[in-house]
């Protein structure tokens, strides 16, 4: 589904008015679901190590299970989405999340914790491509970029609220407080399960395949398509210099090099969330109708500034200025996030044909997850061996590479509507890749 028609000018009221009923229902549970995520996200290592008493090395290995399992199952998960429909797969994934968190709440041994995290890892691997495919089924192309942006705002709002509630509630010396937040996380998935099984039971069922060849298209055939391969490479690089570093490299660098306190780190991540909540709608207005590849390039430049700010903490280690620089780095990074989150998911789903939507989203998800597996050990090695300048330099160079890949490599391969260009811009700019004819569109997608 695609359109070059411009939707109404973006305000929250106009966005809500333009959304189909199914989109409104999906957005209505986002904050609640991610409040649950926010309850436990800052405290997983604390719970396993300090509350349950597992060795720190064991806790680290346990927390590596979900992304690893997720990466292993994302390929079969994408094929399952295309075969049985996103809704059925999501019901299974959400149910696994509920079960995993309930088991984790009562995990008195590392083996039980491993079982719980195995369940959440299975869910993790299929839920991201499942939700992306589901959203693309119910949200028309011209609204997807807006939808993904608003969804990201609500997601961060929920995580922020959950983190604040859990921070005020949990006590290291009182196990039931930690059990309560994991049970709360389990309960946060129940509204989404209800939506999938009752109001939205008619949506995103099994995809109709018009011929057997289309139904059996594999990942290698998908990746041989130039625009897809380039999109996957852009996704991998953006994940490596982006979220993989925010979640692992930035805290490690801030602690080891900047000597920033844990409270200072909490302040930095709170600033990150606040920037996203405040700026996402403004950014959505500014990027509407612009080439998505150019938006990615601007994001790469912003992230390069973020990493330079982080690198500057080493010049004022152990001071209040170092804390402020880390907070500034996280805030600037958040500005880049507001450009990324509406853009890449919309690009992937505008590129994907309906019968391969699960595989396209799974391939995109795998590229992000692979970077998250690779990046933390590299960051740990460089920071642990006092190669601080090398670490920051590689991230800045990675951002430059990302911008070049987006504009020089990916942009010429994208049809105009996939790159976010509207009909008016097509007439004004002869360099935009033209829309394919029905014949060439069919040959590209089948």
Coordinates of C-alpha atoms in Angstrom, one line a residue:
X1 CA 0.0 0.0 0.0
X2 CA 1.5 3.4 -1.0
X3 CA 0.4 6.8 -1.7
X4 CA 2.0 10.1 -2.8
X5 CA -0.9 12.1 -1.5
X6 CA -0.1 14.4 1.4
X7 CA -2.1 13.8 4.6
X8 CA -3.3 16.8 6.6
X9 CA -0.8 19.0 8.4
X10 CA 0.6 17.2 11.4
X11 CA -1.0 17.9 14.8
X12 CA -1.9 15.4 17.4
X13 CA -5.6 16.0 16.6
X14 CA -5.1 15.7 12.9
X15 CA -3.0 12.6 13.3
X16 CA -5.6 10.9 15.5
X17 CA -8.4 11.9 13.1
X18 CA -6.5 10.4 10.1
X19 CA -5.8 7.1 11.8
X20 CA -7.9 4.1 11.1
X21 CA -9.7 2.5 14.1
X22 CA -7.2 -0.3 14.3
X23 CA -4.3 2.2 14.6
X24 CA -6.0 4.0 17.4
X25 CA -6.6 0.8 19.3
X26 CA -2.9 -0.2 18.9
X27 CA -1.6 3.2 20.1
X28 CA -4.0 3.0 23.1
X29 CA -2.0 0.3 24.8
X30 CA 1.6 1.4 24.0
X31 CA 2.2 3.5 27.1
X32 CA 0.8 0.8 29.4
X33 CA 2.8 -2.0 27.8
X34 CA 6.1 0.0 28.0
X35 CA 5.5 1.1 31.6
X36 CA 6.0 -2.6 32.3
X37 CA 9.2 -2.6 30.3
X38 CA 10.4 0.5 32.2
X39 CA 9.7 -1.2 35.6
X40 CA 12.3 -3.8 35.0
X41 CA 14.7 -2.5 32.4
X42 CA 17.0 -0.6 34.8
X43 CA 17.0 -3.4 37.4
X44 CA 17.6 -6.7 35.5
X45 CA 21.3 -6.9 36.5
X46 CA 20.5 -5.7 40.0
X47 CA 17.8 -8.3 40.5
X48 CA 19.9 -11.2 39.3
X49 CA 23.1 -10.3 41.0
X50 CA 22.3 -8.3 44.2
X51 CA 18.8 -9.6 45.0
X52 CA 19.0 -13.2 43.8
X53 CA 22.7 -13.5 44.6
X54 CA 23.9 -15.0 41.3
X55 CA 27.5 -14.4 40.4
X56 CA 28.0 -11.2 38.3
X57 CA 29.5 -13.3 35.5
X58 CA 26.5 -15.6 35.5
X59 CA 24.1 -12.7 35.5
X60 CA 25.9 -11.2 32.5
X61 CA 25.6 -14.5 30.6
X62 CA 21.9 -14.8 31.5
X63 CA 21.1 -11.3 30.2
X64 CA 22.9 -12.1 27.0
X65 CA 20.4 -14.9 26.3
X66 CA 17.4 -12.9 25.1
X67 CA 19.3 -11.0 22.3
X68 CA 21.1 -14.2 21.2
X69 CA 18.0 -16.3 21.1
X70 CA 16.1 -13.5 19.4
X71 CA 18.7 -13.3 16.7
X72 CA 18.6 -17.0 16.1
X73 CA 14.8 -17.1 15.8
X74 CA 14.2 -13.9 13.9
X75 CA 14.7 -15.6 10.4
X76 CA 12.2 -18.4 11.0
X77 CA 9.9 -15.9 12.7
X78 CA 9.8 -13.7 9.7
X79 CA 8.8 -16.6 7.5
X80 CA 6.2 -17.7 10.0
X81 CA 4.7 -14.1 9.9
X82 CA 4.4 -14.4 6.1
X83 CA 2.9 -17.9 6.3
X84 CA 0.4 -17.6 9.2
X85 CA 0.0 -13.8 9.6
X86 CA 1.4 -11.3 12.1
X87 CA -1.5 -11.4 14.5
X88 CA -1.1 -15.1 15.4
X89 CA 2.6 -14.8 15.8
X90 CA 2.2 -11.7 18.1
X91 CA -0.3 -13.5 20.3
X92 CA 2.3 -16.2 20.8
X93 CA 5.1 -13.8 21.4
X94 CA 3.1 -11.7 23.9
X95 CA 2.1 -14.9 25.8
X96 CA 5.7 -15.9 26.0
X97 CA 6.5 -12.5 27.5
X98 CA 3.9 -13.0 30.1
X99 CA 5.1 -16.4 31.0
X100 CA 8.8 -15.4 30.9
X101 CA 8.3 -12.5 33.4
X102 CA 6.2 -14.6 35.7
X103 CA 8.9 -17.3 35.8
X104 CA 11.6 -14.7 36.3
X105 CA 9.8 -13.2 39.3
X106 CA 10.2 -16.6 41.1
X107 CA 13.6 -17.6 39.6
X108 CA 15.5 -18.8 42.7
X109 CA 18.2 -20.5 40.7
X110 CA 20.2 -19.6 37.6
X111 CA 18.6 -22.5 35.7
X112 CA 15.1 -21.2 36.3
X113 CA 16.2 -17.7 35.3
X114 CA 17.7 -19.1 32.1
X115 CA 14.4 -20.7 31.3
X116 CA 12.6 -17.5 31.9
X117 CA 15.0 -15.5 29.7
X118 CA 14.9 -18.1 27.0
X119 CA 11.1 -17.5 26.8
X120 CA 11.5 -13.8 26.6
X121 CA 14.3 -14.2 24.0
X122 CA 12.0 -16.3 21.8
X123 CA 9.4 -13.5 22.1
X124 CA 11.9 -10.8 21.5
X125 CA 13.0 -12.4 18.2
X126 CA 9.6 -12.3 16.6
X127 CA 7.8 -9.4 18.3
X128 CA 9.7 -6.6 16.5
X129 CA 9.2 -7.8 13.0
X130 CA 5.7 -9.0 14.0
X131 CA 4.6 -5.6 15.2
X132 CA 6.2 -3.8 12.3
X133 CA 4.3 -6.1 9.8
X134 CA 1.1 -5.7 11.8
X135 CA 1.3 -1.9 11.8
X136 CA 2.0 -1.8 8.1
X137 CA -1.1 -3.9 7.5
X138 CA -3.4 -1.5 9.3
X139 CA -1.7 1.9 8.7
X140 CA -1.7 3.3 5.1
X141 CA 1.7 4.2 3.7
X142 CA 1.2 8.0 3.9
X143 CA 0.6 7.8 7.7
X144 CA 3.3 5.2 8.6
X145 CA 6.1 7.6 9.2
X146 CA 3.9 9.7 11.5
X147 CA 2.6 6.5 13.3
X148 CA 6.1 5.1 14.0
X149 CA 7.2 8.5 15.4
X150 CA 4.2 8.9 17.7
X151 CA 4.5 5.2 18.7
X152 CA 8.2 5.8 19.6
X153 CA 7.2 8.9 21.7
X154 CA 4.6 6.9 23.7
X155 CA 7.0 4.0 24.1
X156 CA 9.6 6.2 25.7
X157 CA 7.0 7.9 27.8
X158 CA 6.0 4.5 29.2
X159 CA 9.6 3.4 29.9
X160 CA 10.2 6.7 31.7
X161 CA 7.2 6.4 33.9
X162 CA 7.9 2.8 34.6
X163 CA 11.5 3.6 35.6
X164 CA 10.5 6.3 37.9
X165 CA 7.8 4.2 39.6
X166 CA 10.2 1.2 40.0
X167 CA 13.0 3.4 41.3
X168 CA 10.8 4.8 44.0
X169 CA 9.3 1.3 44.9
X170 CA 12.0 -1.4 44.8
X171 CA 14.3 -2.2 47.8
X172 CA 17.4 -4.3 47.4
X173 CA 16.8 -5.9 50.8
X174 CA 13.1 -6.8 50.0
X175 CA 12.6 -9.5 47.4
X176 CA 8.8 -9.0 47.0
X177 CA 9.3 -5.5 45.6
X178 CA 11.3 -7.0 42.7
X179 CA 8.8 -9.8 42.2
X180 CA 6.1 -7.2 42.0
X181 CA 7.8 -5.3 39.2
X182 CA 8.3 -8.5 37.1
X183 CA 4.7 -9.5 37.7
X184 CA 3.7 -5.9 36.7
X185 CA 5.7 -6.3 33.5
X186 CA 3.9 -9.6 32.8
X187 CA 0.5 -7.9 33.3
X188 CA 1.5 -5.0 31.0
X189 CA 1.2 -7.4 28.0
X190 CA -2.4 -8.5 28.7
X191 CA -4.1 -5.5 27.1
X192 CA -2.2 -6.1 23.8
X193 CA -3.2 -9.8 23.9
X194 CA -6.8 -8.8 24.4
X195 CA -6.6 -6.4 21.4
X196 CA -5.2 -9.1 19.2
X197 CA -7.7 -11.8 20.3
X198 CA -10.9 -9.7 20.4
X199 CA -11.2 -6.2 18.7
X200 CA -8.4 -6.9 16.1
X201 CA -9.0 -10.6 15.5
X202 CA -9.9 -9.8 11.9
X203 CA -6.6 -8.0 11.1
X204 CA -3.3 -9.4 9.8
X205 CA -4.2 -12.9 9.3
X206 CA -2.6 -15.3 6.9
X207 CA -1.3 -13.5 3.8
X208 CA -2.8 -14.6 0.5
X209 CA -0.1 -15.8 -1.9
X210 CA -1.2 -15.6 -5.5
X211 CA 1.2 -18.3 -6.7
X212 CA 3.5 -20.9 -5.1
X213 CA 6.7 -19.3 -6.2
X214 CA 5.9 -16.0 -4.4
X215 CA 5.0 -18.0 -1.2
X216 CA 8.4 -19.8 -1.3
X217 CA 10.7 -16.8 -1.7
X218 CA 13.7 -17.2 0.7
X219 CA 15.9 -14.7 2.5
X220 CA 18.7 -15.0 0.0
X221 CA 16.4 -14.0 -2.8
X222 CA 15.1 -11.1 -0.8
X223 CA 18.7 -9.9 0.1
X224 CA 19.7 -10.1 -3.6
X225 CA 17.5 -7.2 -4.3
X226 CA 19.9 -4.2 -4.3
X227 CA 17.7 -1.8 -2.3
X228 CA 17.0 -4.5 0.4
X229 CA 20.7 -5.3 0.8
X230 CA 21.6 -1.7 1.1
X231 CA 18.8 -1.0 3.6
X232 CA 20.1 -3.9 5.7
X233 CA 23.7 -2.6 5.7
X234 CA 22.4 0.9 6.6
X235 CA 20.4 -0.7 9.5
X236 CA 23.4 -2.6 10.8
X237 CA 25.7 0.4 10.7
X238 CA 23.1 2.6 12.4
X239 CA 22.5 0.1 15.1
X240 CA 26.3 -0.3 15.7
X241 CA 26.9 3.4 16.1
X242 CA 23.5 4.0 17.7
X243 CA 21.5 1.9 20.2
X244 CA 24.3 -0.7 20.7
X245 CA 26.5 2.1 22.1
X246 CA 23.8 3.9 24.0
X247 CA 22.9 0.8 25.9
X248 CA 26.5 -0.5 26.5
X249 CA 29.3 1.8 25.3
X250 CA 28.0 5.1 26.6
X251 CA 27.5 3.9 30.2
X252 CA 30.8 2.0 30.2
X253 CA 32.7 5.1 28.8
X254 CA 30.9 7.4 31.2
X255 CA 31.9 5.3 34.2
X256 CA 35.4 4.3 33.3
X257 CA 36.6 7.4 31.5
X258 CA 34.3 10.2 32.7
X259 CA 34.0 8.8 36.3
X260 CA 30.3 9.7 36.3
X261 CA 28.2 8.4 39.1
X262 CA 25.3 6.0 38.7
X263 CA 23.0 8.8 39.7
X264 CA 24.6 10.9 36.9
X265 CA 23.9 8.1 34.4
X266 CA 20.3 8.0 35.5
X267 CA 20.1 11.8 34.9
X268 CA 21.5 11.4 31.4
X269 CA 19.0 8.7 30.4
X270 CA 16.1 10.7 31.9
X271 CA 17.3 13.6 29.7
X272 CA 17.3 11.3 26.7
X273 CA 13.7 10.3 27.3
X274 CA 12.6 13.9 27.9
X275 CA 14.1 15.1 24.6
X276 CA 12.3 12.4 22.7
X277 CA 8.9 13.1 24.3
X278 CA 9.3 16.8 23.7
X279 CA 10.7 16.9 20.2
X280 CA 9.3 13.9 18.3
X281 CA 6.2 15.7 17.0
X282 CA 8.2 18.8 16.0
X283 CA 10.7 16.6 14.1
X284 CA 7.8 14.7 12.4
X285 CA 6.5 18.0 11.0
X286 CA 10.0 18.9 9.7
X287 CA 10.8 15.6 8.0
X288 CA 7.3 15.1 6.4
X289 CA 7.8 14.7 2.6
X290 CA 11.6 14.8 2.7
X291 CA 13.9 12.1 1.4
X292 CA 14.3 9.5 4.1
X293 CA 17.9 8.8 3.1
X294 CA 18.8 12.5 3.7
X295 CA 17.1 12.3 7.1
X296 CA 19.3 9.3 8.0
X297 CA 22.4 11.3 6.9
X298 CA 21.4 14.2 9.1
X299 CA 20.8 11.8 12.0
X300 CA 24.3 10.4 11.4
X301 CA 25.8 13.9 11.7
X302 CA 23.9 14.5 14.9
X303 CA 25.1 11.2 16.4
X304 CA 28.7 12.1 15.5
X305 CA 28.3 15.2 17.6
X306 CA 26.8 13.1 20.4
X307 CA 29.9 10.9 20.5
X308 CA 32.3 13.8 20.4
X309 CA 30.5 15.2 23.5
X310 CA 30.9 11.9 25.2
X311 CA 34.6 11.8 24.3
X312 CA 35.0 15.3 25.9
X313 CA 34.1 13.8 29.3
X314 CA 37.6 12.4 29.5
X315 CA 39.0 15.9 29.8
X316 CA 37.0 16.7 32.9
X317 CA 36.8 13.3 34.6
X318 CA 35.1 13.0 37.9
X319 CA 33.6 16.5 37.8
X320 CA 30.1 17.9 37.5
X321 CA 31.0 19.0 34.0
X322 CA 31.6 15.3 33.0
X323 CA 28.1 14.5 34.2
X324 CA 26.6 17.4 32.2
X325 CA 28.6 16.3 29.1
X326 CA 27.2 12.8 29.3
X327 CA 23.7 14.2 29.7
X328 CA 24.3 16.5 26.7
X329 CA 25.6 13.5 24.7
X330 CA 22.4 11.4 25.6
X331 CA 20.2 14.4 24.8
X332 CA 21.8 15.0 21.4
X333 CA 21.6 11.3 20.7
X334 CA 17.9 11.4 21.5
X335 CA 17.4 14.1 18.8
X336 CA 18.9 11.7 16.3
X337 CA 16.6 9.0 17.6
X338 CA 13.6 11.2 16.7
X339 CA 14.8 11.1 13.1
X340 CA 15.6 7.4 13.0
X341 CA 12.5 5.8 14.5
X342 CA 9.9 7.3 12.1
X343 CA 12.1 6.8 9.1
X344 CA 13.7 3.4 8.9
X345 CA 10.6 1.3 9.8
X346 CA 8.5 3.3 7.3
X347 CA 11.1 2.8 4.6
X348 CA 11.3 -0.9 5.1
X349 CA 7.6 -1.4 5.1
X350 CA 7.0 0.8 2.0
X351 CA 9.7 -1.3 0.3
X352 CA 8.2 -4.6 1.2
X353 CA 5.4 -6.3 -0.7
X354 CA 2.6 -7.7 1.4
X355 CA 3.5 -11.4 1.0
X356 CA 7.1 -10.8 2.1
X357 CA 6.5 -8.2 4.8
X358 CA 7.5 -10.6 7.6
X359 CA 10.8 -11.5 5.9
X360 CA 11.7 -7.8 5.2
X361 CA 11.0 -6.8 8.8
X362 CA 12.8 -9.9 10.1
X363 CA 15.9 -9.1 8.0
X364 CA 15.9 -5.5 9.2
X365 CA 15.5 -6.7 12.8
X366 CA 18.4 -9.2 12.4
X367 CA 20.7 -6.4 11.2
X368 CA 19.9 -4.4 14.3
X369 CA 20.3 -7.4 16.6
X370 CA 23.5 -8.5 15.1
X371 CA 25.1 -5.1 15.8
X372 CA 23.9 -5.3 19.4
X373 CA 25.7 -8.7 19.8
X374 CA 28.9 -7.5 18.2
X375 CA 29.2 -3.9 19.6
X376 CA 29.3 -4.4 23.4
X377 CA 32.4 -6.7 23.4
X378 CA 34.2 -4.3 21.0
X379 CA 33.3 -1.3 23.2
X380 CA 34.4 -3.2 26.3
X381 CA 37.7 -4.1 24.8
X382 CA 38.6 -0.6 23.6
X383 CA 37.5 1.1 26.8
X384 CA 39.0 -1.6 29.0
X385 CA 42.4 -1.2 27.3
X386 CA 42.3 2.6 27.6
X387 CA 41.9 3.1 23.9
X388 CA 39.4 5.9 24.5
X389 CA 40.2 8.0 21.5
X390 CA 40.1 5.0 19.2
X391 CA 36.6 4.1 20.6
X392 CA 35.2 7.6 20.0
X393 CA 37.0 7.9 16.6
X394 CA 35.5 4.6 15.3
X395 CA 32.0 5.8 16.2
X396 CA 32.5 9.2 14.5
X397 CA 33.9 7.5 11.4
X398 CA 31.0 5.0 11.6
X399 CA 28.6 7.9 11.5
X400 CA 30.3 9.3 8.4
X401 CA 30.1 5.9 6.8
X402 CA 26.4 5.7 7.6
X403 CA 25.7 9.1 5.9
X404 CA 27.6 8.1 2.8
X405 CA 25.8 4.7 2.6
X406 CA 22.4 6.3 2.9
X407 CA 22.9 9.1 0.3
X408 CA 25.4 7.6 -2.2
X409 CA 24.5 3.9 -2.0
X410 CA 20.8 3.5 -0.9
X411 CA 19.2 6.6 -2.2
X412 CA 19.6 5.9 -6.0
X413 CA 18.1 2.4 -5.5
X414 CA 14.9 3.5 -3.9
X415 CA 11.6 4.4 -5.7
X416 CA 10.5 7.9 -4.8
X417 CA 7.5 6.9 -2.7
X418 CA 9.6 4.6 -0.6
X419 CA 12.1 7.4 0.0
X420 CA 9.3 9.6 1.4
X421 CA 9.1 11.9 -1.6
X422 CA 5.6 13.2 -2.5
X423 CA 4.2 13.9 -6.0
X424 CA 4.9 17.6 -5.8
X425 CA 8.6 17.0 -5.2
X426 CA 8.7 14.5 -8.1
X427 CA 7.8 17.2 -10.5
X428 CA 10.3 19.7 -9.0
X429 CA 13.3 17.5 -8.7
X430 CA 14.4 15.5 -11.9
X431 CA 17.0 13.6 -9.9
X432 CA 14.5 11.7 -7.8
X433 CA 14.2 8.0 -8.8
X434 CA 10.9 7.8 -10.7
X435 CA 8.0 5.6 -9.6
X436 CA 8.1 2.2 -11.2
X437 CA 5.6 1.2 -13.8
X438 CA 3.2 -1.6 -12.9
X439 CA 5.3 -4.1 -14.9
X440 CA 8.6 -3.1 -13.3
X441 CA 7.0 -2.9 -9.9
X442 CA 5.7 -6.5 -10.2
X443 CA 9.1 -7.8 -11.4
X444 CA 10.9 -6.1 -8.5
X445 CA 8.6 -7.5 -5.8
X446 CA 7.9 -11.0 -6.9

